[in-house]
């Protein structure tokens, strides 16, 4: 009679816990950089980070009526596992737009939940000072006109 010894191996294939909330390193008119803490429980080797950013264009007309238009975009980027914190940069952004950013990380078991978000507005473009956003708006924006609701020829 042959006796077999059996070994049962249980592997934990759960997703990582959410990473830390991104914190701003630098912001310009068309780009920004962030860093964030690794998850408390990585549960494997982190291979990628997914950056989700929602951007809201600045629009005087919409701001006046309380209307917002938002767009959601994502980027999946590799991570440097030797870093204590992960970082990323977003480029080709629009000046003076508001961006809400959150991140999640990926292992062979799948993606973590998203981190808490951070909301940042890009700087105005240097060739267009912030007052130009009002001056060149398709809306007429004047405190006097706003109060009286009259439209006049500027």
C-alpha atoms as an extended CHARMM CRD file, in Angstrom:
* protein
*
       154  EXT
         1         1  UNK       CA              0.0000000000        0.0000000000        0.0000000000  PROA      1               0.0000000000
         2         2  UNK       CA              1.3310000000        3.4390000000       -0.9820000000  PROA      2               0.0000000000
         3         3  UNK       CA              0.6500000000        6.3150000000        1.3560000000  PROA      3               0.0000000000
         4         4  UNK       CA              0.4480000000        9.8060000000       -0.1600000000  PROA      4               0.0000000000
         5         5  UNK       CA              0.9660000000       12.9610000000        1.7900000000  PROA      5               0.0000000000
         6         6  UNK       CA             -1.1710000000       15.7860000000        0.5800000000  PROA      6               0.0000000000
         7         7  UNK       CA             -0.4360000000       19.4340000000        0.9770000000  PROA      7               0.0000000000
         8         8  UNK       CA             -3.1360000000       22.0260000000        0.4600000000  PROA      8               0.0000000000
         9         9  UNK       CA             -1.9300000000       25.4790000000       -0.3700000000  PROA      9               0.0000000000
        10        10  UNK       CA             -4.2920000000       28.4300000000       -0.0170000000  PROA      10              0.0000000000
        11        11  UNK       CA             -3.2860000000       31.5160000000       -1.9180000000  PROA      11              0.0000000000
        12        12  UNK       CA             -4.7010000000       34.9150000000       -1.1670000000  PROA      12              0.0000000000
        13        13  UNK       CA             -5.6400000000       36.5290000000       -4.4570000000  PROA      13              0.0000000000
        14        14  UNK       CA             -7.3880000000       39.6160000000       -3.2300000000  PROA      14              0.0000000000
        15        15  UNK       CA             -7.0990000000       43.0670000000       -4.6660000000  PROA      15              0.0000000000
        16        16  UNK       CA             -4.9550000000       45.6550000000       -2.9180000000  PROA      16              0.0000000000
        17        17  UNK       CA             -6.5500000000       48.1060000000       -0.5230000000  PROA      17              0.0000000000
        18        18  UNK       CA             -7.0270000000       51.6530000000       -1.8830000000  PROA      18              0.0000000000
        19        19  UNK       CA             -3.9090000000       53.8280000000       -2.0710000000  PROA      19              0.0000000000
        20        20  UNK       CA             -3.5730000000       57.1260000000       -0.2270000000  PROA      20              0.0000000000
        21        21  UNK       CA             -5.2250000000       60.3030000000       -1.4490000000  PROA      21              0.0000000000
        22        22  UNK       CA             -3.0850000000       62.1170000000       -4.0420000000  PROA      22              0.0000000000
        23        23  UNK       CA             -1.2970000000       65.2300000000       -2.8130000000  PROA      23              0.0000000000
        24        24  UNK       CA             -0.2320000000       68.0380000000       -5.1060000000  PROA      24              0.0000000000
        25        25  UNK       CA              3.4610000000       68.4980000000       -5.8470000000  PROA      25              0.0000000000
        26        26  UNK       CA              3.2320000000       71.2000000000       -8.5340000000  PROA      26              0.0000000000
        27        27  UNK       CA              0.5720000000       72.8820000000      -10.6790000000  PROA      27              0.0000000000
        28        28  UNK       CA              0.8990000000       75.0120000000      -13.8270000000  PROA      28              0.0000000000
        29        29  UNK       CA             -1.5440000000       76.1940000000      -16.4820000000  PROA      29              0.0000000000
        30        30  UNK       CA             -1.2740000000       73.0250000000      -18.5790000000  PROA      30              0.0000000000
        31        31  UNK       CA              0.0140000000       70.3630000000      -16.1960000000  PROA      31              0.0000000000
        32        32  UNK       CA              0.2670000000       69.1410000000      -12.6290000000  PROA      32              0.0000000000
        33        33  UNK       CA              2.1940000000       66.5360000000      -10.6310000000  PROA      33              0.0000000000
        34        34  UNK       CA              1.1000000000       64.4140000000       -7.6810000000  PROA      34              0.0000000000
        35        35  UNK       CA              2.3300000000       61.8080000000       -5.2390000000  PROA      35              0.0000000000
        36        36  UNK       CA              0.4040000000       59.3370000000       -3.1030000000  PROA      36              0.0000000000
        37        37  UNK       CA              1.0610000000       56.6380000000       -0.5290000000  PROA      37              0.0000000000
        38        38  UNK       CA              1.0950000000       52.9790000000       -1.4050000000  PROA      38              0.0000000000
        39        39  UNK       CA             -1.8390000000       50.8720000000       -0.1840000000  PROA      39              0.0000000000
        40        40  UNK       CA             -1.6960000000       49.5840000000        3.3990000000  PROA      40              0.0000000000
        41        41  UNK       CA             -2.1290000000       46.0360000000        2.0300000000  PROA      41              0.0000000000
        42        42  UNK       CA             -0.6830000000       45.5390000000       -1.4390000000  PROA      42              0.0000000000
        43        43  UNK       CA             -1.6380000000       41.8290000000       -1.6080000000  PROA      43              0.0000000000
        44        44  UNK       CA              0.8230000000       41.1680000000       -4.4200000000  PROA      44              0.0000000000
        45        45  UNK       CA              3.0660000000       43.0660000000       -6.7830000000  PROA      45              0.0000000000
        46        46  UNK       CA              1.6030000000       46.3420000000       -7.9530000000  PROA      46              0.0000000000
        47        47  UNK       CA              2.0750000000       46.5960000000      -11.7020000000  PROA      47              0.0000000000
        48        48  UNK       CA              0.0590000000       49.6520000000      -12.7390000000  PROA      48              0.0000000000
        49        49  UNK       CA             -1.7260000000       52.7100000000      -11.4910000000  PROA      49              0.0000000000
        50        50  UNK       CA             -4.9190000000       54.0800000000      -12.9660000000  PROA      50              0.0000000000
        51        51  UNK       CA             -5.4040000000       57.8140000000      -12.8060000000  PROA      51              0.0000000000
        52        52  UNK       CA             -8.9760000000       59.0110000000      -13.1980000000  PROA      52              0.0000000000
        53        53  UNK       CA             -9.5490000000       62.7000000000      -13.6100000000  PROA      53              0.0000000000
        54        54  UNK       CA            -12.7610000000       64.5800000000      -14.0480000000  PROA      54              0.0000000000
        55        55  UNK       CA            -12.4110000000       68.0290000000      -15.5140000000  PROA      55              0.0000000000
        56        56  UNK       CA            -14.8580000000       70.8600000000      -15.4970000000  PROA      56              0.0000000000
        57        57  UNK       CA            -14.2190000000       73.6690000000      -17.9670000000  PROA      57              0.0000000000
        58        58  UNK       CA            -14.4630000000       77.1370000000      -16.5190000000  PROA      58              0.0000000000
        59        59  UNK       CA            -17.4780000000       78.8540000000      -17.9910000000  PROA      59              0.0000000000
        60        60  UNK       CA            -18.8250000000       82.1050000000      -16.5800000000  PROA      60              0.0000000000
        61        61  UNK       CA            -22.2670000000       81.4480000000      -18.0530000000  PROA      61              0.0000000000
        62        62  UNK       CA            -22.5140000000       77.9920000000      -16.5040000000  PROA      62              0.0000000000
        63        63  UNK       CA            -21.1010000000       79.1660000000      -13.1740000000  PROA      63              0.0000000000
        64        64  UNK       CA            -23.7370000000       81.9010000000      -13.0220000000  PROA      64              0.0000000000
        65        65  UNK       CA            -26.5860000000       79.4090000000      -13.5040000000  PROA      65              0.0000000000
        66        66  UNK       CA            -25.1400000000       76.6310000000      -11.3380000000  PROA      66              0.0000000000
        67        67  UNK       CA            -24.7790000000       74.3550000000      -14.3800000000  PROA      67              0.0000000000
        68        68  UNK       CA            -21.6860000000       72.1760000000      -14.7020000000  PROA      68              0.0000000000
        69        69  UNK       CA            -20.3600000000       70.0490000000      -17.5150000000  PROA      69              0.0000000000
        70        70  UNK       CA            -17.8090000000       67.4110000000      -16.5370000000  PROA      70              0.0000000000
        71        71  UNK       CA            -15.6850000000       64.9810000000      -18.5280000000  PROA      71              0.0000000000
        72        72  UNK       CA            -14.0360000000       61.8370000000      -17.1160000000  PROA      72              0.0000000000
        73        73  UNK       CA            -10.7470000000       60.5080000000      -18.5030000000  PROA      73              0.0000000000
        74        74  UNK       CA             -8.4130000000       57.7520000000      -17.3440000000  PROA      74              0.0000000000
        75        75  UNK       CA             -4.7650000000       56.9090000000      -17.8680000000  PROA      75              0.0000000000
        76        76  UNK       CA             -3.1160000000       53.6130000000      -16.9320000000  PROA      76              0.0000000000
        77        77  UNK       CA              0.5800000000       54.0310000000      -16.1590000000  PROA      77              0.0000000000
        78        78  UNK       CA              3.3500000000       51.7410000000      -14.8640000000  PROA      78              0.0000000000
        79        79  UNK       CA              4.6710000000       52.2390000000      -11.3290000000  PROA      79              0.0000000000
        80        80  UNK       CA              8.1960000000       52.2420000000       -9.9460000000  PROA      80              0.0000000000
        81        81  UNK       CA              8.0780000000       49.5950000000       -7.1970000000  PROA      81              0.0000000000
        82        82  UNK       CA             11.2950000000       50.8540000000       -5.6030000000  PROA      82              0.0000000000
        83        83  UNK       CA              9.6390000000       54.1500000000       -4.5910000000  PROA      83              0.0000000000
        84        84  UNK       CA              8.0800000000       54.5020000000       -1.1520000000  PROA      84              0.0000000000
        85        85  UNK       CA              5.3940000000       56.7030000000       -2.6970000000  PROA      85              0.0000000000
        86        86  UNK       CA              4.0040000000       56.5860000000       -6.2160000000  PROA      86              0.0000000000
        87        87  UNK       CA              3.8190000000       59.6790000000       -8.3850000000  PROA      87              0.0000000000
        88        88  UNK       CA              2.3500000000       60.7890000000      -11.6860000000  PROA      88              0.0000000000
        89        89  UNK       CA              1.9600000000       63.8590000000      -13.8530000000  PROA      89              0.0000000000
        90        90  UNK       CA             -0.9010000000       65.0150000000      -16.0080000000  PROA      90              0.0000000000
        91        91  UNK       CA             -0.0500000000       67.0720000000      -19.0820000000  PROA      91              0.0000000000
        92        92  UNK       CA             -1.9550000000       68.6990000000      -21.9340000000  PROA      92              0.0000000000
        93        93  UNK       CA             -4.4540000000       70.1440000000      -19.4840000000  PROA      93              0.0000000000
        94        94  UNK       CA             -6.4880000000       73.2950000000      -20.0230000000  PROA      94              0.0000000000
        95        95  UNK       CA             -5.7050000000       76.5410000000      -18.1890000000  PROA      95              0.0000000000
        96        96  UNK       CA             -8.0080000000       77.5690000000      -15.3180000000  PROA      96              0.0000000000
        97        97  UNK       CA            -10.0370000000       74.3410000000      -15.4410000000  PROA      97              0.0000000000
        98        98  UNK       CA            -10.9410000000       72.4140000000      -12.3160000000  PROA      98              0.0000000000
        99        99  UNK       CA             -9.7130000000       68.8110000000      -12.1230000000  PROA      99              0.0000000000
       100       100  UNK       CA            -10.7920000000       66.1620000000       -9.6160000000  PROA      100             0.0000000000
       101       101  UNK       CA             -8.2110000000       63.3600000000       -9.4340000000  PROA      101             0.0000000000
       102       102  UNK       CA             -8.2640000000       59.9260000000       -7.8240000000  PROA      102             0.0000000000
       103       103  UNK       CA             -6.0790000000       56.8370000000       -8.2530000000  PROA      103             0.0000000000
       104       104  UNK       CA             -6.1890000000       53.0780000000       -7.8850000000  PROA      104             0.0000000000
       105       105  UNK       CA             -3.5380000000       50.4070000000       -8.2650000000  PROA      105             0.0000000000
       106       106  UNK       CA             -3.4550000000       47.0070000000       -9.9540000000  PROA      106             0.0000000000
       107       107  UNK       CA             -2.0180000000       43.5800000000       -9.0990000000  PROA      107             0.0000000000
       108       108  UNK       CA             -2.5740000000       40.2060000000      -10.7430000000  PROA      108             0.0000000000
       109       109  UNK       CA             -5.7480000000       39.9150000000       -8.6180000000  PROA      109             0.0000000000
       110       110  UNK       CA             -7.2170000000       43.1100000000      -10.0670000000  PROA      110             0.0000000000
       111       111  UNK       CA             -7.6440000000       46.7930000000       -9.2730000000  PROA      111             0.0000000000
       112       112  UNK       CA             -8.0700000000       48.2610000000       -5.8170000000  PROA      112             0.0000000000
       113       113  UNK       CA            -10.9000000000       50.6420000000       -5.0620000000  PROA      113             0.0000000000
       114       114  UNK       CA            -10.1840000000       54.2810000000       -5.8560000000  PROA      114             0.0000000000
       115       115  UNK       CA             -8.4820000000       56.5900000000       -3.3820000000  PROA      115             0.0000000000
       116       116  UNK       CA            -10.1920000000       59.6810000000       -2.0570000000  PROA      116             0.0000000000
       117       117  UNK       CA            -10.1020000000       62.4430000000       -4.6430000000  PROA      117             0.0000000000
       118       118  UNK       CA             -8.3520000000       65.7850000000       -4.6530000000  PROA      118             0.0000000000
       119       119  UNK       CA             -9.6620000000       68.7880000000       -6.5840000000  PROA      119             0.0000000000
       120       120  UNK       CA             -7.2520000000       71.2990000000       -8.1140000000  PROA      120             0.0000000000
       121       121  UNK       CA             -7.6850000000       74.1890000000      -10.5780000000  PROA      121             0.0000000000
       122       122  UNK       CA             -4.9160000000       74.7190000000      -13.1090000000  PROA      122             0.0000000000
       123       123  UNK       CA             -3.3040000000       78.1330000000      -13.2510000000  PROA      123             0.0000000000
       124       124  UNK       CA             -4.4620000000       80.7320000000      -15.8020000000  PROA      124             0.0000000000
       125       125  UNK       CA             -2.3970000000       80.7960000000      -18.9630000000  PROA      125             0.0000000000
       126       126  UNK       CA              0.2480000000       83.5230000000      -18.7100000000  PROA      126             0.0000000000
       127       127  UNK       CA             -0.7770000000       85.0820000000      -22.0140000000  PROA      127             0.0000000000
       128       128  UNK       CA             -4.3790000000       85.3400000000      -20.7760000000  PROA      128             0.0000000000
       129       129  UNK       CA             -4.5810000000       86.7900000000      -17.2640000000  PROA      129             0.0000000000
       130       130  UNK       CA             -7.5340000000       85.5150000000      -15.2690000000  PROA      130             0.0000000000
       131       131  UNK       CA             -9.5620000000       88.7050000000      -15.8460000000  PROA      131             0.0000000000
       132       132  UNK       CA             -9.6060000000       87.8390000000      -19.5590000000  PROA      132             0.0000000000
       133       133  UNK       CA            -11.7670000000       84.8280000000      -18.7720000000  PROA      133             0.0000000000
       134       134  UNK       CA            -14.4940000000       87.2860000000      -17.8730000000  PROA      134             0.0000000000
       135       135  UNK       CA            -13.6840000000       89.8390000000      -20.5720000000  PROA      135             0.0000000000
       136       136  UNK       CA            -13.6720000000       87.3120000000      -23.4410000000  PROA      136             0.0000000000
       137       137  UNK       CA            -16.5560000000       85.2230000000      -22.1740000000  PROA      137             0.0000000000
       138       138  UNK       CA            -19.5020000000       84.7510000000      -24.5420000000  PROA      138             0.0000000000
       139       139  UNK       CA            -21.6270000000       86.0640000000      -21.6510000000  PROA      139             0.0000000000
       140       140  UNK       CA            -21.7140000000       89.6640000000      -20.6580000000  PROA      140             0.0000000000
       141       141  UNK       CA            -20.4010000000       89.7740000000      -17.1290000000  PROA      141             0.0000000000
       142       142  UNK       CA            -20.6690000000       92.9770000000      -15.2200000000  PROA      142             0.0000000000
       143       143  UNK       CA            -21.7320000000       93.4130000000      -11.5900000000  PROA      143             0.0000000000
       144       144  UNK       CA            -24.0840000000       96.2480000000      -12.6070000000  PROA      144             0.0000000000
       145       145  UNK       CA            -25.6630000000       94.2640000000      -15.4400000000  PROA      145             0.0000000000
       146       146  UNK       CA            -25.9260000000       91.1990000000      -13.2610000000  PROA      146             0.0000000000
       147       147  UNK       CA            -27.9030000000       93.0750000000      -10.6160000000  PROA      147             0.0000000000
       148       148  UNK       CA            -30.3000000000       94.7450000000      -13.0080000000  PROA      148             0.0000000000
       149       149  UNK       CA            -30.4950000000       91.8740000000      -15.5200000000  PROA      149             0.0000000000
       150       150  UNK       CA            -30.3510000000       94.4640000000      -18.3060000000  PROA      150             0.0000000000
       151       151  UNK       CA            -28.2840000000       93.7900000000      -21.3720000000  PROA      151             0.0000000000
       152       152  UNK       CA            -26.4880000000       96.7470000000      -22.8550000000  PROA      152             0.0000000000
       153       153  UNK       CA            -24.0500000000       97.2020000000      -25.6960000000  PROA      153             0.0000000000
       154       154  UNK       CA            -20.5330000000       97.2640000000      -24.1440000000  PROA      154             0.0000000000
